[in-house]
Amino acid sequence: MSNHDQHGHGGHHAPTSFWRKYVFSTDHKVIGLQYSITAMVFLLLGFCMMLLMRWQLAYPGQPIPIFGKILSEALVTGDGVMLPEFYNMLGAMHGTIMIFLGVVPLAVGGFANYLVPLMVGAHDMAFPKINMASYWVYFIGGVIMLASFLMPGGAAASGWTSYPPLSVVANNAQTWWILAMVFLITSSLLGSINTIVTAIHLRVPGMTFMRWPVLVWAQVVTAFLLLLAFPPLEAAAVLQLMDRVAGTSFFLPSGLVVSGEILKVSGGGNPILWQHLFWFLAHPEVYVLILPAVGIVGEIIATNTRKSLYGYRTLVYSFVFLGFMSFIVWAHHMFMTGMGTTLSSFFQATTMIISIPSVVIVTTYLLTLWGASIRYNTAMLFALAFLPMFGIGGLTGLPLGLTAADIHLHDTYYVIGHFHYVVAPGTLFALMAGVYFWYPKVTGRMMSEKLGKLHFWGSFVAINFIFMPMFIMGMSGVSRRLYDQTQYAHGKVTQPLNVVMSWAAWALLVMQLPFLWNMMVSWKKGKRVENDNPWEATTLEWAAGSPPPHENFTKPVDAYRDPYTFGLGKHEFAPQFLKET
C-alpha cells in the first residue's frame, strides 16, 4: 500500500481543542517542537550548573556572587562558599542533563520528529500515540531528575556515569536518578521505533533508500543505535536500583568497607560489570550525538554550495559502518580497569578503525565545498564551524584510544576537552545551524541574520577559549574531578587557565542572549518567507507549507530524483518533488 493510500482517508482531522492541539498532541510537528523547546530549557539549566562549577574552579573558596546567598546552607556555607558535596552534585547533574535531557532529545526527539516524516513524504509518524507517549515519558523523567535536588542531602553526586559501589551507597537522590534514567531510556526506545518504521514504511513512491536525504540516513542509523544499545543500560539501572533498595549485590563486591565498617551485604558482585553495561550504551551514545549533527550539516552544505554532496553513497556507507563499529569499541573507556593485553589491544584496534568513517564524512563535506560558490548565511557559518571543531574532537581522541597514552591522560582535563569538542562546538553548533536553517519552515518567518552572525562569532570565540586550554591542563596531569586544583603543585601552575576558561564560559552565556531574543521575537515579528522554499533547497520537506499544515502536504508528493540535484535542464535547482525536467 502506498503512502498516498495510507493517508488518503478522512479520519486524520486536525484537533480543535487547545489541549489536544498543543499539549497532548499526536502531530509529529508539535511533538518535535515540544521536544526541542523542552530540551533547550534543559540545556540552559545544565549550562548554568557548569557556570557555578566554573566559579569554584576559577576562584576556589570564594563566595559565589548573587547566588551564594540564595542557595541553601546544605549546598553552600553561610557566607556563600560552595561545598565540595554541592560541586559533585553539579558535576553529576550537568553531565546527565546535557546529554540525556538536552542534546539527545534535541537532536533526535526534536529534529527527527519534525523532519523525518516531511523528508520521506509521510503525513505523520507511523505510531502517533506512541510518539506522544515518548515525549511525555521523557518529560516525566526530566521532572524526576530535577526533583532530586529537593531530596535531603541534595541531588545525585556519583558522576554522570554513576559508577558503583559509590552510587549504590550514595544518598537517596541516586534512586531518583536511576528512576529518571529508566523513563528517559524508555522514551528513547519508543521514539527510535517510530523513526525506523516511519522512514522505511511510509516513504512516498520513488523515495528509494538511496534517495533518502543524508539527515534521514543519519536519524535511522541513530535510531538503531538507541534501540540496540539503550536496553543494556536500562537493565543495568534496574539492577543498580535493586542493589540500593532490595539488598542485592549485582555490583557490590564482598568485604566492602564504608565509613570504617564492613558493609553488610551478601557481596560477590562486580563494579566492573556496571562499567561494561554502561559503556556498551555510552559509546554508541557518542554517535547518537554526532550522527544527527552530521546529517544536518550535510543538508545545509548541499543547499548553500548549490552542489550535490560529493560521494553520497560513500557517506551513507560511512554512517552505517560507523553505527556498526560503535558497538565494539566500548572498553576503550576501561583501559585502566586492569583488562588483559589481548583484550585491550582488540579495543585499541577497533578504536583506530572507527576513526576512518569519521574522516571519510568530513572529507566528503570538504570536497563538496571545493570550488563552490558558498552562501555564508548564519546556518552555513555554524555548519562550516562544525567541521574543524569535530575534527579537533576526533583527532584528540586518538591518544585516548591508545592504551599507553591513556594511562597518563585518563581522567584528566584532556578527556573533558576531547569530549566537549565533539559535543559542544561540534554537535551543538550543528544543532544551532539546523535551528537557523529550518526555522522558516517551522514558523513561516526568517530569523535576523545580523543577530545570528553576532551569535555565531561570539559563541565561536568563547567556546574555543573554554575548551582549548583543557588539553594543556590535561597533559599537565590535572584531574578532571578536583574541587580545588590549587591544593596540588601542578594544579597551581595551570590555575590561571581556569580563570580564562571561566570568563569565557560566562561570555558564552551572554552570547546566547541574541539567539534567544532572535528566536522568540522572530516567531511573531520576523520577516515572512516569500515562498515555501526560501533557501531553494531540494528535499521533500520544502514541498510542504511554511509552516506545514496538519497533514503536511496539501497534495500528493512523489520523489522523482536524487535528493541533491542542481542545474538540471532549465532549472537552477531541481527539488525531488519537481516532476518536469
XYZ file of C-alpha atoms in Angstrom:
581
model
C 0.000 0.000 0.000
C 1.453 3.385 -0.946
C 1.871 6.296 1.374
C -0.826 8.145 -0.559
C -3.316 5.323 0.051
C -2.442 5.002 3.722
C -3.048 8.653 4.459
C -5.719 9.428 1.952
C -8.545 8.745 4.379
C -10.688 11.354 6.026
C -10.240 10.301 9.647
C -6.987 12.163 10.289
C -8.511 15.537 11.164
C -6.698 18.339 12.962
C -7.595 18.516 16.670
C -9.585 21.560 17.725
C -9.154 21.907 21.499
C -6.089 23.623 22.937
C -5.040 20.575 24.974
C -5.266 18.170 22.027
C -3.602 20.601 19.636
C -0.647 21.849 21.686
C -0.231 19.723 24.831
C -1.325 16.123 24.296
C -0.825 16.275 20.559
C -0.170 13.335 18.268
C 1.056 15.588 15.439
C 4.756 14.879 14.855
C 5.448 18.561 14.249
C 4.010 19.663 17.593
C 5.821 16.830 19.378
C 9.059 17.815 17.627
C 8.631 21.372 18.903
C 7.781 20.105 22.398
C 10.979 18.072 22.424
C 13.036 20.972 21.039
C 11.794 23.634 23.441
C 11.997 21.346 26.490
C 15.498 20.191 25.514
C 16.675 23.799 25.092
C 15.394 24.637 28.583
C 17.317 21.679 29.983
C 20.428 22.715 28.026
C 20.216 26.151 29.622
C 19.810 24.605 33.099
C 22.751 22.273 32.572
C 24.825 25.163 31.240
C 24.047 27.255 34.336
C 25.193 24.398 36.573
C 28.505 24.416 34.754
C 28.802 28.193 35.264
C 28.534 27.680 39.037
C 31.233 24.985 38.855
C 33.409 27.360 36.862
C 33.244 29.950 39.667
C 34.539 27.426 42.181
C 37.317 26.306 39.805
C 38.422 29.855 38.954
C 38.112 31.280 42.474
C 38.251 28.334 44.919
C 36.879 29.111 48.348
C 35.454 32.494 47.290
C 31.770 33.262 47.949
C 29.514 32.797 44.925
C 28.283 36.245 43.844
C 24.494 36.804 43.911
C 23.556 33.109 44.025
C 25.648 32.250 47.098
C 23.069 33.799 49.439
C 20.138 32.262 47.557
C 21.336 28.660 47.701
C 20.522 26.769 50.883
C 23.094 26.165 53.625
C 23.004 22.469 52.748
C 24.678 23.388 49.446
C 26.928 26.304 50.375
C 28.309 27.656 53.639
C 26.697 30.578 55.395
C 28.991 33.059 53.663
C 28.159 31.712 50.186
C 31.158 29.406 49.604
C 30.341 26.259 47.609
C 30.628 22.975 49.494
C 32.512 20.059 47.871
C 29.333 17.949 48.045
C 27.435 20.561 46.036
C 30.246 20.697 43.469
C 29.928 16.916 42.988
C 26.152 17.252 42.558
C 26.640 19.933 39.908
C 29.166 17.774 38.077
C 26.924 14.704 38.035
C 23.772 16.573 37.082
C 25.482 18.795 34.475
C 26.672 15.747 32.544
C 23.403 13.853 32.902
C 21.192 16.800 31.945
C 23.263 17.999 28.995
C 23.451 14.542 27.384
C 20.264 12.678 28.306
C 17.907 15.635 28.765
C 19.435 18.166 26.361
C 21.448 17.172 23.311
C 19.884 13.765 22.566
C 16.255 14.945 22.910
C 17.002 17.976 20.715
C 18.974 16.083 18.055
C 16.722 13.022 17.945
C 13.410 13.943 19.576
C 13.292 17.401 18.018
C 14.868 17.157 14.570
C 13.904 13.535 13.805
C 10.304 14.033 14.896
C 9.802 17.186 12.893
C 11.801 16.428 9.767
C 11.909 12.677 9.051
C 8.183 12.364 8.128
C 8.419 15.506 5.970
C 11.610 14.333 4.262
C 10.159 10.962 3.258
C 6.782 12.462 2.306
C 4.759 10.994 5.198
C 1.783 12.719 6.794
C 2.818 11.796 10.327
C 4.878 9.324 12.304
C 3.907 5.666 11.939
C 2.634 5.462 15.542
C 1.361 8.917 16.578
C 0.157 7.924 20.057
C 3.419 6.152 20.851
C 5.131 9.320 19.646
C 3.116 11.402 22.102
C 3.919 8.905 24.870
C 7.659 9.145 24.096
C 7.637 12.885 24.773
C 5.645 12.684 27.988
C 7.760 9.817 29.337
C 10.818 11.985 28.601
C 9.204 14.978 30.326
C 8.386 12.923 33.447
C 11.975 11.636 33.520
C 13.262 15.199 33.402
C 10.981 16.309 36.243
C 12.129 13.372 38.402
C 15.774 14.199 37.636
C 15.397 17.850 38.665
C 13.241 16.972 41.691
C 16.189 15.031 43.110
C 17.692 18.414 44.071
C 14.888 18.701 46.656
C 15.869 15.467 48.394
C 17.529 15.612 51.834
C 21.243 15.847 51.121
C 20.711 17.189 47.606
C 20.874 15.647 44.144
C 22.768 12.612 42.866
C 26.526 13.119 43.212
C 28.064 9.926 41.807
C 29.001 11.377 38.421
C 27.035 11.139 35.185
C 28.440 7.600 34.802
C 27.021 6.555 38.202
C 29.834 4.112 38.965
C 29.259 1.619 41.799
C 29.984 0.992 44.596
C 29.791 4.757 45.280
C 26.433 5.077 43.516
C 24.977 2.130 45.472
C 25.859 3.533 48.905
C 25.107 7.175 47.959
C 22.182 9.280 49.240
C 18.536 8.730 48.298
C 18.731 11.128 45.339
C 20.668 8.434 43.459
C 17.487 6.321 43.473
C 15.665 9.212 41.787
C 18.489 9.444 39.246
C 18.021 5.766 38.359
C 14.216 6.107 38.082
C 14.638 9.168 35.846
C 17.061 7.264 33.619
C 14.556 4.410 33.232
C 11.972 6.935 31.989
C 14.454 8.623 29.636
C 15.633 5.315 28.174
C 12.038 4.152 27.641
C 11.302 7.424 25.843
C 14.268 6.911 23.502
C 13.184 3.352 22.714
C 9.663 4.464 21.804
C 10.978 7.283 19.629
C 13.552 5.136 17.830
C 10.952 2.513 16.857
C 8.808 5.289 15.381
C 11.665 6.811 13.370
C 12.706 3.487 11.846
C 9.183 2.390 10.860
C 8.240 5.828 9.520
C 11.339 6.199 7.347
C 11.115 2.686 5.903
C 7.367 2.062 5.667
C 5.842 5.492 4.961
C 8.089 6.569 2.077
C 6.305 8.127 -0.873
C 6.582 6.496 -4.323
C 10.064 6.975 -5.782
C 11.704 7.506 -2.376
C 14.173 4.627 -2.540
C 16.735 4.203 0.215
C 19.394 5.816 -1.966
C 17.141 8.830 -2.435
C 16.872 9.464 1.290
C 18.413 12.794 2.336
C 21.528 12.258 4.449
C 19.670 13.509 7.530
C 17.161 10.656 7.193
C 20.016 8.151 6.924
C 21.691 9.699 9.963
C 18.479 9.595 12.024
C 17.666 5.987 11.048
C 21.159 4.754 11.973
C 20.877 6.743 15.214
C 17.508 5.129 15.941
C 19.041 1.653 15.523
C 21.835 2.626 17.927
C 19.284 3.714 20.531
C 17.180 0.623 20.007
C 20.095 -1.799 20.436
C 22.334 -0.001 22.955
C 19.890 1.505 25.473
C 18.269 -1.733 26.760
C 21.519 -2.984 28.421
C 21.749 0.291 30.377
C 18.073 0.099 31.327
C 18.664 -3.424 32.632
C 21.776 -2.235 34.473
C 19.792 0.655 36.018
C 17.201 -1.786 37.339
C 19.980 -3.981 38.785
C 21.554 -0.952 40.488
C 18.142 0.014 41.822
C 17.803 -3.493 43.294
C 21.233 -3.142 44.915
C 20.071 0.092 46.517
C 16.590 -0.859 47.731
C 16.342 -4.672 47.776
C 19.656 -5.738 49.291
C 21.033 -7.467 46.190
C 24.721 -7.375 45.251
C 24.959 -7.262 41.485
C 27.627 -4.536 41.649
C 28.788 -4.733 45.296
C 31.948 -6.742 45.995
C 32.446 -8.768 49.187
C 34.056 -7.097 52.202
C 33.304 -3.538 51.121
C 34.235 -1.033 53.853
C 32.018 2.066 54.154
C 32.689 4.699 56.846
C 35.057 2.326 58.638
C 32.608 -0.575 58.796
C 32.205 -3.633 56.587
C 29.013 -3.268 54.554
C 26.507 -5.969 55.485
C 25.557 -7.316 52.077
C 25.971 -10.726 50.519
C 28.656 -9.372 48.170
C 30.002 -11.274 45.217
C 29.062 -8.516 42.778
C 31.399 -6.756 40.385
C 31.580 -2.956 39.904
C 33.306 -3.537 36.546
C 30.118 -5.206 35.272
C 28.344 -1.832 35.545
C 31.103 -0.198 33.510
C 30.688 -2.747 30.727
C 26.913 -2.300 30.641
C 27.151 1.491 30.897
C 29.787 1.983 28.200
C 28.104 -0.505 25.871
C 25.445 2.211 25.683
C 27.588 5.268 26.270
C 29.947 4.821 23.359
C 27.171 4.319 20.781
C 25.640 7.298 22.606
C 28.548 9.422 21.341
C 27.432 8.633 17.780
C 23.807 9.243 18.775
C 25.044 12.778 19.465
C 27.205 13.046 16.342
C 25.215 11.408 13.533
C 22.164 13.730 13.568
C 24.585 16.666 13.639
C 26.497 15.287 10.652
C 23.201 14.823 8.772
C 22.112 18.395 9.494
C 25.457 19.764 8.302
C 25.182 17.731 5.077
C 21.762 19.211 4.258
C 22.974 22.765 4.866
C 26.220 22.352 2.915
C 24.418 20.906 -0.125
C 21.891 23.751 -0.148
C 24.388 26.568 0.369
C 27.005 25.302 -2.080
C 24.350 24.556 -4.753
C 26.102 21.226 -5.341
C 25.291 17.565 -4.874
C 27.093 16.133 -1.880
C 30.364 14.606 -3.010
C 30.240 10.812 -2.642
C 26.662 10.488 -1.379
C 26.805 6.668 -1.327
C 30.165 6.733 0.440
C 28.586 8.980 3.069
C 25.719 6.545 3.562
C 28.040 3.550 3.881
C 30.146 5.522 6.376
C 27.062 6.205 8.528
C 26.134 2.520 8.583
C 29.713 1.360 9.237
C 30.106 3.959 11.997
C 26.944 2.680 13.653
C 28.095 -0.946 13.450
C 31.610 -0.245 14.745
C 30.330 1.850 17.660
C 29.186 -1.366 19.346
C 32.675 -2.913 19.515
C 34.796 -0.109 20.926
C 33.178 0.493 24.324
C 36.006 -0.887 26.503
C 38.466 1.798 25.388
C 36.835 3.734 28.257
C 38.062 0.970 30.584
C 41.763 0.530 29.822
C 42.528 1.411 33.462
C 40.355 -1.357 34.916
C 43.062 -3.975 34.539
C 41.855 -5.760 31.418
C 44.344 -8.077 29.745
C 46.718 -7.073 26.980
C 44.910 -9.106 24.327
C 41.524 -7.537 25.072
C 42.875 -4.010 25.340
C 44.730 -4.468 22.032
C 41.462 -5.523 20.363
C 39.626 -2.415 21.582
C 42.599 -0.236 20.687
C 42.467 -1.574 17.118
C 38.694 -1.095 16.751
C 39.040 2.450 18.094
C 41.543 3.299 15.376
C 39.273 1.694 12.752
C 36.188 3.667 13.810
C 38.033 6.914 13.107
C 38.114 6.032 9.392
C 34.408 6.628 8.564
C 34.527 9.894 10.537
C 37.431 11.064 8.376
C 35.535 9.955 5.251
C 32.487 12.018 6.278
C 34.493 15.196 6.930
C 36.464 14.681 3.699
C 33.325 14.331 1.562
C 31.976 17.564 3.011
C 35.254 19.379 2.357
C 35.299 18.083 -1.232
C 31.723 19.342 -1.647
C 32.913 22.789 -0.574
C 35.827 22.674 -3.028
C 35.242 25.112 -5.896
C 31.735 26.009 -4.716
C 30.198 29.464 -4.663
C 29.228 29.388 -0.996
C 26.358 31.332 0.572
C 27.577 32.437 4.004
C 24.318 32.736 5.928
C 24.164 32.044 9.663
C 23.175 28.401 9.232
C 26.135 27.851 6.889
C 28.569 29.518 9.292
C 27.551 27.161 12.104
C 27.708 24.192 9.722
C 31.182 25.148 8.489
C 32.419 25.663 12.063
C 31.256 22.141 12.894
C 33.880 20.624 10.573
C 37.108 21.844 12.255
C 35.588 21.563 15.741
C 34.525 17.970 15.123
C 37.959 17.371 13.576
C 39.740 18.622 16.718
C 37.466 16.449 18.862
C 38.198 13.378 16.780
C 41.957 13.868 16.487
C 42.382 14.490 20.217
C 40.504 11.254 20.870
C 43.115 9.106 19.140
C 45.661 9.273 22.015
C 42.881 8.219 24.403
C 42.261 5.161 22.241
C 45.894 4.056 22.625
C 46.463 2.059 25.804
C 49.912 3.543 26.512
C 48.836 7.185 26.140
C 45.584 6.637 28.026
C 47.477 5.684 31.205
C 48.641 9.294 31.503
C 45.600 11.074 30.066
C 42.763 9.050 31.637
C 40.510 11.086 33.962
C 42.370 14.326 33.270
C 41.040 17.538 31.752
C 42.314 16.273 28.392
C 39.358 13.857 28.298
C 36.902 16.670 29.030
C 38.440 18.813 26.281
C 38.237 15.943 23.771
C 34.639 15.018 24.547
C 33.389 18.592 24.647
C 34.981 19.481 21.304
C 32.904 16.690 19.794
C 29.682 17.654 21.575
C 29.760 21.396 22.357
C 31.365 23.290 19.438
C 30.722 20.177 17.371
C 27.228 18.775 17.822
C 25.665 21.874 19.400
C 26.949 24.110 16.582
C 25.350 21.739 14.072
C 22.067 21.809 16.004
C 22.193 25.623 16.046
C 22.750 25.525 12.283
C 19.654 23.326 11.984
C 17.563 25.766 14.029
C 18.507 28.683 11.760
C 18.050 26.584 8.591
C 14.606 25.073 9.285
C 13.204 27.963 11.337
C 11.392 29.462 8.307
C 9.861 26.051 7.570
C 8.561 25.744 11.137
C 7.329 29.314 11.615
C 6.961 30.833 8.140
C 9.335 33.624 9.204
C 13.064 34.300 8.939
C 15.421 34.861 11.836
C 17.574 38.009 11.845
C 20.875 37.388 10.047
C 22.625 40.210 11.938
C 21.749 38.762 15.332
C 22.526 35.291 14.010
C 26.057 36.238 12.940
C 26.648 38.024 16.254
C 25.554 34.821 17.989
C 27.861 32.713 15.830
C 31.085 34.731 16.086
C 30.699 35.409 19.805
C 29.973 31.742 20.538
C 32.792 30.524 18.284
C 35.444 32.621 20.038
C 34.165 31.983 23.576
C 33.753 28.234 23.215
C 37.316 27.744 21.979
C 38.661 29.723 24.933
C 36.714 27.355 27.212
C 37.872 24.014 25.859
C 41.263 24.503 24.175
C 43.106 25.183 27.483
C 41.774 21.892 28.833
C 44.246 19.983 26.655
C 47.132 21.860 28.274
C 45.758 21.212 31.770
C 45.171 17.551 30.983
C 48.674 16.990 29.656
C 49.913 18.675 32.850
C 48.178 15.907 34.798
C 45.308 17.890 36.342
C 42.463 15.554 37.326
C 39.025 16.280 35.890
C 37.135 15.961 39.210
C 39.125 18.187 41.558
C 37.040 20.629 43.583
C 40.094 22.828 44.224
C 43.035 22.300 41.904
C 45.272 24.691 43.827
C 45.678 22.026 46.525
C 48.249 20.404 44.222
C 51.521 21.889 42.960
C 50.872 21.011 39.299
C 47.325 22.407 39.664
C 48.659 25.772 40.845
C 50.747 26.086 37.687
C 47.721 25.828 35.391
C 45.272 27.715 37.653
C 45.391 30.916 35.510
C 43.888 28.848 32.672
C 40.885 28.103 34.895
C 40.234 31.821 35.226
C 40.390 32.297 31.440
C 38.106 29.302 30.828
C 35.578 30.518 33.388
C 35.343 34.040 31.983
C 34.964 32.519 28.509
C 32.109 30.348 29.823
C 30.300 33.380 31.232
C 30.869 35.188 27.929
C 29.356 32.209 26.119
C 26.199 32.622 28.216
C 25.991 36.287 27.217
C 26.364 35.325 23.542
C 23.284 33.097 23.766
C 21.094 36.102 24.579
C 20.967 37.351 20.945
C 19.963 33.824 19.885
C 17.169 33.542 22.448
C 15.883 37.031 21.577
C 16.139 36.297 17.859
C 14.306 33.000 18.139
C 11.443 34.301 20.294
C 10.879 37.680 18.611
C 11.170 36.326 15.051
C 8.340 33.856 15.775
C 5.854 36.742 15.628
C 7.744 39.649 14.086
C 10.317 38.084 11.781
C 10.268 38.712 8.045
C 7.689 36.464 6.367
C 9.045 33.963 3.861
C 8.230 34.829 0.268
C 7.631 31.177 -0.641
C 7.670 27.745 0.980
C 11.273 27.134 -0.124
C 13.240 30.264 0.863
C 16.667 28.549 0.689
C 15.912 26.970 -2.728
C 16.592 23.537 -1.269
C 15.861 20.239 -2.987
C 14.497 17.805 -0.389
C 10.840 16.907 0.155
C 10.129 18.888 3.316
C 10.257 22.086 1.262
C 7.209 20.918 -0.726
C 5.098 21.429 2.411
C 3.735 24.784 3.508
C 5.649 27.099 5.822
C 4.551 26.266 8.462
C 3.253 22.885 7.271
C -0.480 22.177 7.678
C -1.702 19.387 9.961
C -1.292 16.664 7.337
C 1.967 18.195 5.992
C 1.164 18.114 2.264
C -1.941 19.602 0.652
C -1.466 17.388 -2.429
C 0.330 14.068 -3.032
C 4.103 14.300 -3.459
C 6.476 11.845 -5.117
C 10.272 11.591 -5.156
C 11.298 11.925 -8.808
C 15.074 12.126 -8.392
C 18.051 12.068 -6.030
C 17.923 14.413 -3.039
C 20.543 16.930 -4.205
C 20.066 17.873 -7.852
C 21.250 21.237 -9.135
C 21.429 22.606 -12.667
C 19.034 20.050 -14.222
C 17.648 21.094 -17.608
C 16.125 24.571 -17.475
C 16.139 24.633 -13.673
C 18.924 26.055 -11.494
C 17.880 23.515 -8.897
C 15.532 20.540 -9.172
C 13.711 19.516 -5.982
C 12.827 15.863 -5.508
C 9.148 16.763 -5.793
C 9.510 18.573 -9.164
C 8.199 16.302 -11.918
C 9.210 18.034 -15.140
C 12.842 18.424 -16.219
